[in-house]
């Protein structure tokens, strides 16, 4: 009985040992796919790509030339790997010493890894994140984050348009004024500022700029510039943020829109309502961020998984 021809394309000079390959996938010259690898539909595997046995590739994935995918690596659907990007799967490699357990590295749905980037073992690159060319990624990359450098740090967020700060036209012009943002539940206010020979003072009064009675206050400082704070949403809590010294960036996300807000003055107060995903990043060495909260600490109020957050937002919209 004549076997059915494969539904995928493979170049005559490609070496493909396995059959778990989806329809419409294209495998080009000098690629080598081992027998245990699983590749989804409509993928593009370019010249000189090596794919080991315990590799899983989703649908519509592009892997450019010169990439090696070792055991334990998973590329979810719609992800992109640029030319000569390097993945690793052994934290302490030694010749002819095999590790008992392979570290799992995952590139989540829609994420991109730039040319010549290096990804250390056991890392997750979040949904729709962007790893810049040549970056050395040593820690997990949050969803939608843009990371660059060696070691990689967060430069910004995908589709997070620049927002407000006291030195930007988008900020309220008058003391006490407020403006909405593209992100539902987030407002930016300019606090009144008084100056005389004794110094300067900014004030936020309950009912006049501060829409809740604070039950908790905490201060964030001495944050290394490559680190992030936040990366969660609250179910019920309202927060007000003021960077009283130095500067940092705030990314807010309502599940549909994102905005990046620069906090670089005691005059700027940002109010974040419940069910808004927030991340603080790009701290200057002298940054001091003050956060006022509408309630006492409650671990159950936090949503720390972005996928769970998106599910809750969608459920709320459909209700």
Coordinates of C-alpha atoms in Angstrom, one line a residue:
X1 CA 0.0 0.0 0.0
X2 CA 1.5 3.4 -1.0
X3 CA 1.9 5.7 1.9
X4 CA 0.1 9.0 1.7
X5 CA 2.4 12.0 0.9
X6 CA 3.1 14.3 3.8
X7 CA 0.9 17.4 4.2
X8 CA 3.9 19.5 4.9
X9 CA 6.7 20.6 2.5
X10 CA 10.3 19.6 3.1
X11 CA 13.2 20.6 0.9
X12 CA 15.1 17.7 -0.7
X13 CA 18.2 18.7 1.3
X14 CA 16.4 18.7 4.7
X15 CA 16.7 15.7 7.0
X16 CA 13.3 15.1 8.7
X17 CA 13.2 11.9 10.8
X18 CA 9.8 12.4 12.4
X19 CA 6.2 12.5 11.2
X20 CA 4.5 14.7 13.8
X21 CA 4.4 17.7 11.5
X22 CA 1.3 19.8 10.8
X23 CA -0.2 20.6 7.4
X24 CA 1.2 23.6 5.6
X25 CA 4.5 23.6 7.5
X26 CA 7.6 24.3 5.4
X27 CA 11.0 22.9 6.3
X28 CA 13.9 24.3 4.2
X29 CA 17.4 23.1 3.1
X30 CA 19.8 21.6 5.6
X31 CA 17.4 21.7 8.5
X32 CA 17.5 18.6 10.7
X33 CA 14.4 17.5 12.7
X34 CA 14.8 14.5 15.0
X35 CA 12.1 11.8 15.3
X36 CA 10.6 12.9 18.6
X37 CA 10.0 16.6 17.7
X38 CA 6.4 17.8 17.4
X39 CA 5.7 20.7 15.0
X40 CA 2.4 22.3 14.4
X41 CA 0.6 23.7 11.3
X42 CA 1.8 26.5 8.9
X43 CA 5.2 26.8 10.5
X44 CA 8.3 28.1 8.7
X45 CA 11.5 26.2 9.6
X46 CA 14.3 28.0 7.8
X47 CA 17.7 26.7 6.5
X48 CA 20.2 25.3 9.0
X49 CA 17.8 24.8 11.9
X50 CA 18.3 21.9 14.2
X51 CA 15.4 20.5 16.3
X52 CA 16.0 17.9 19.0
X53 CA 13.6 15.2 20.1
X54 CA 11.9 16.8 23.1
X55 CA 10.9 20.0 21.4
X56 CA 7.3 21.2 20.9
X57 CA 6.4 23.8 18.4
X58 CA 2.9 25.3 18.0
X59 CA 1.1 26.6 14.9
X60 CA 2.3 29.4 12.7
X61 CA 5.7 29.6 14.3
X62 CA 8.7 31.0 12.4
X63 CA 12.2 29.8 13.2
X64 CA 14.9 31.6 11.2
X65 CA 18.2 30.3 10.0
X66 CA 20.9 29.1 12.3
X67 CA 18.8 28.3 15.4
X68 CA 19.1 25.1 17.5
X69 CA 16.2 24.0 19.5
X70 CA 17.3 21.6 22.3
X71 CA 15.3 19.2 24.4
X72 CA 12.9 20.9 26.8
X73 CA 12.2 23.9 24.5
X74 CA 8.6 24.8 23.7
X75 CA 7.6 27.5 21.2
X76 CA 3.9 28.3 21.5
X77 CA 1.7 29.3 18.5
X78 CA 2.5 32.5 16.6
X79 CA 5.9 32.9 18.2
X80 CA 9.0 34.1 16.2
X81 CA 12.7 33.2 16.7
X82 CA 15.2 35.3 14.8
X83 CA 18.3 34.2 13.0
X84 CA 21.1 32.7 15.2
X85 CA 19.2 33.1 18.4
X86 CA 20.7 30.7 21.0
X87 CA 18.7 28.6 23.4
X88 CA 20.4 26.6 26.2
X89 CA 19.0 23.8 28.4
X90 CA 21.8 22.9 30.9
X91 CA 22.7 25.3 33.7
X92 CA 26.0 23.6 34.4
X93 CA 27.2 21.9 31.2
X94 CA 30.0 19.4 31.3
X95 CA 31.3 17.2 28.5
X96 CA 29.7 13.8 28.6
X97 CA 27.7 14.5 31.7
X98 CA 24.0 14.3 31.1
X99 CA 21.6 16.1 33.4
X100 CA 18.9 14.0 35.2
X101 CA 16.2 16.6 34.4
X102 CA 16.0 18.9 31.4
X103 CA 15.2 22.5 32.2
X104 CA 12.0 23.6 30.4
X105 CA 12.2 26.9 28.4
X106 CA 8.9 28.3 27.0
X107 CA 8.4 31.1 24.4
X108 CA 4.7 31.9 24.9
X109 CA 2.1 32.7 22.3
X110 CA 2.9 35.6 20.0
X111 CA 6.3 36.4 21.6
X112 CA 9.4 37.2 19.5
X113 CA 13.1 36.5 20.1
X114 CA 15.4 38.8 18.2
X115 CA 18.5 37.8 16.2
X116 CA 21.5 36.6 18.2
X117 CA 19.6 36.7 21.5
X118 CA 20.7 34.2 24.1
X119 CA 18.1 32.5 26.3
X120 CA 19.3 30.8 29.5
X121 CA 17.7 27.5 30.6
X122 CA 14.3 27.3 32.4
X123 CA 13.1 30.7 31.3
X124 CA 9.6 31.7 30.2
X125 CA 9.2 34.5 27.7
X126 CA 5.7 35.8 28.3
X127 CA 2.9 36.2 25.8
X128 CA 3.6 38.8 23.1
X129 CA 6.9 39.8 24.7
X130 CA 9.7 41.1 22.5
X131 CA 13.4 40.1 23.1
X132 CA 15.7 42.6 21.4
X133 CA 18.5 41.5 19.1
X134 CA 21.6 40.4 21.1
X135 CA 19.9 40.4 24.5
X136 CA 21.0 37.9 27.1
X137 CA 17.9 36.8 28.9
X138 CA 18.7 35.5 32.4
X139 CA 15.2 35.8 34.0
X140 CA 11.6 35.3 33.0
X141 CA 10.2 38.0 30.7
X142 CA 6.8 39.3 31.6
X143 CA 3.9 39.3 29.1
X144 CA 4.1 42.2 26.6
X145 CA 7.5 43.4 27.9
X146 CA 10.3 44.6 25.6
X147 CA 13.7 43.6 26.9
X148 CA 17.2 44.6 25.6
X149 CA 20.8 44.4 26.8
X150 CA 23.1 42.1 28.6
X151 CA 21.8 41.1 31.0
X152 CA 18.4 41.9 29.5
X153 CA 16.2 44.5 31.2
X154 CA 12.8 45.9 30.5
X155 CA 12.9 48.9 28.2
X156 CA 9.2 49.2 27.7
X157 CA 6.0 47.4 26.9
X158 CA 4.5 46.4 23.5
X159 CA 1.7 48.9 22.4
X160 CA 2.1 50.9 25.6
X161 CA 1.8 54.4 24.2
X162 CA 3.6 57.2 26.1
X163 CA 1.4 58.7 28.7
X164 CA 1.6 61.5 31.1
X165 CA 4.1 63.3 33.3
X166 CA 4.3 66.9 34.5
X167 CA 6.6 67.8 31.6
X168 CA 4.4 66.4 28.9
X169 CA 1.6 68.1 27.0
X170 CA -0.7 65.2 27.9
X171 CA -0.5 66.0 31.6
X172 CA -3.1 68.2 33.2
X173 CA -2.0 71.8 32.9
X174 CA -3.6 73.2 36.1
X175 CA -2.9 72.3 39.7
X176 CA -5.7 70.0 40.9
X177 CA -6.7 69.0 37.4
X178 CA -7.1 65.4 36.3
X179 CA -7.2 63.6 33.1
X180 CA -8.3 60.1 32.0
X181 CA -6.0 57.7 30.2
X182 CA -6.5 55.2 27.4
X183 CA -6.6 52.6 30.2
X184 CA -10.0 52.2 31.9
X185 CA -9.8 53.0 35.6
X186 CA -6.6 55.0 35.5
X187 CA -6.4 58.8 36.0
X188 CA -3.4 61.2 36.2
X189 CA -3.6 64.3 38.4
X190 CA -1.4 67.3 38.9
X191 CA -1.2 68.1 42.6
X192 CA -1.1 71.6 43.9
X193 CA 2.4 72.8 44.6
X194 CA 3.3 75.6 47.0
X195 CA 6.8 77.2 47.0
X196 CA 8.5 79.8 49.1
X197 CA 11.8 80.5 50.7
X198 CA 11.4 77.5 53.0
X199 CA 11.0 75.0 50.1
X200 CA 8.3 73.3 48.2
X201 CA 5.2 71.3 49.2
X202 CA 2.7 69.2 47.2
X203 CA -0.6 68.2 48.7
X204 CA -3.3 65.6 48.0
X205 CA -6.5 65.9 50.0
X206 CA -9.2 63.3 50.4
X207 CA -12.0 64.2 48.1
X208 CA -9.8 66.7 46.3
X209 CA -7.6 64.5 44.1
X210 CA -7.5 61.5 46.4
X211 CA -10.7 59.5 45.9
X212 CA -10.4 57.2 48.9
X213 CA -9.3 57.2 52.6
X214 CA -5.9 55.5 52.8
X215 CA -5.7 52.4 55.0
X216 CA -2.1 51.6 54.1
X217 CA 1.0 53.4 52.9
X218 CA 4.3 51.9 51.7
X219 CA 7.4 53.2 50.0
X220 CA 9.4 51.6 47.3
X221 CA 13.1 52.6 46.9
X222 CA 16.6 51.2 46.2
X223 CA 15.2 49.2 43.2
X224 CA 17.9 48.1 40.8
X225 CA 17.2 49.7 37.4
X226 CA 16.8 46.3 35.7
X227 CA 14.2 45.0 38.1
X228 CA 10.4 45.5 38.1
X229 CA 7.8 46.0 40.8
X230 CA 4.1 45.3 40.8
X231 CA 3.2 43.0 37.9
X232 CA -0.2 42.3 39.3
X233 CA -3.8 43.5 39.5
X234 CA -6.1 43.9 42.4
X235 CA -9.7 42.6 42.7
X236 CA -10.9 45.4 45.0
X237 CA -8.0 47.6 46.1
X238 CA -7.6 51.2 44.8
X239 CA -4.0 52.7 44.7
X240 CA -2.5 56.1 44.4
X241 CA 1.1 56.4 43.3
X242 CA 3.5 59.4 43.6
X243 CA 7.2 59.3 42.8
X244 CA 8.5 61.8 45.4
X245 CA 12.1 61.6 44.3
X246 CA 13.9 60.5 41.1
X247 CA 11.8 58.8 38.4
X248 CA 10.3 55.5 37.3
X249 CA 7.9 54.3 34.6
X250 CA 4.5 52.8 35.2
X251 CA 2.8 50.5 32.7
X252 CA -1.0 50.1 33.2
X253 CA -3.1 47.6 31.2
X254 CA -6.9 47.0 31.3
X255 CA -6.7 43.9 29.1
X256 CA -7.3 45.8 25.9
X257 CA -5.3 49.1 26.1
X258 CA -1.9 49.8 27.6
X259 CA -0.2 53.1 28.5
X260 CA 3.2 54.0 29.9
X261 CA 3.2 56.8 32.4
X262 CA 6.4 58.5 33.5
X263 CA 6.4 59.4 37.2
X264 CA 9.1 62.0 37.8
X265 CA 7.7 64.6 40.1
X266 CA 5.9 64.9 43.4
X267 CA 3.3 66.9 41.5
X268 CA 2.1 63.8 39.6
X269 CA -0.4 61.4 41.2
X270 CA -1.8 58.4 39.4
X271 CA -4.9 56.6 40.7
X272 CA -5.4 53.0 39.7
X273 CA -8.8 51.4 40.2
X274 CA -9.4 47.7 40.8
X275 CA -8.8 45.2 37.9
X276 CA -6.0 47.1 36.2
X277 CA -2.7 45.3 35.6
X278 CA 0.2 47.5 36.8
X279 CA 4.0 47.3 36.5
X280 CA 6.6 49.7 37.8
X281 CA 9.9 49.6 36.0
X282 CA 12.9 51.6 34.8
X283 CA 13.7 53.0 38.3
X284 CA 16.4 55.7 38.6
X285 CA 18.9 54.9 41.3
X286 CA 17.4 57.6 43.6
X287 CA 13.7 56.8 42.9
X288 CA 11.4 56.9 45.9
X289 CA 7.8 55.7 45.0
X290 CA 5.1 56.3 47.6
X291 CA 1.9 54.1 47.3
X292 CA -1.3 54.8 49.1
X293 CA -3.8 51.9 49.3
X294 CA -7.5 51.9 50.1
X295 CA -7.3 48.8 52.3
X296 CA -5.0 46.7 54.4
X297 CA -2.8 44.0 52.8
X298 CA -4.8 41.0 51.7
X299 CA -3.0 38.3 49.7
X300 CA -6.3 37.0 48.2
X301 CA -6.9 40.4 46.6
X302 CA -3.9 40.0 44.3
X303 CA -4.0 38.6 40.7
X304 CA -0.4 37.7 39.9
X305 CA -0.9 35.6 36.7
X306 CA -1.5 37.6 33.6
X307 CA -3.4 34.8 31.8
X308 CA -5.8 34.5 34.8
X309 CA -6.2 38.3 34.7
X310 CA -7.2 38.3 31.1
X311 CA -9.7 35.5 31.7
X312 CA -11.3 37.5 34.6
X313 CA -11.5 40.6 32.4
X314 CA -13.2 38.7 29.6
X315 CA -15.6 37.0 32.0
X316 CA -16.5 40.4 33.4
X317 CA -17.1 41.9 30.0
X318 CA -19.3 39.0 28.9
X319 CA -21.4 39.1 32.1

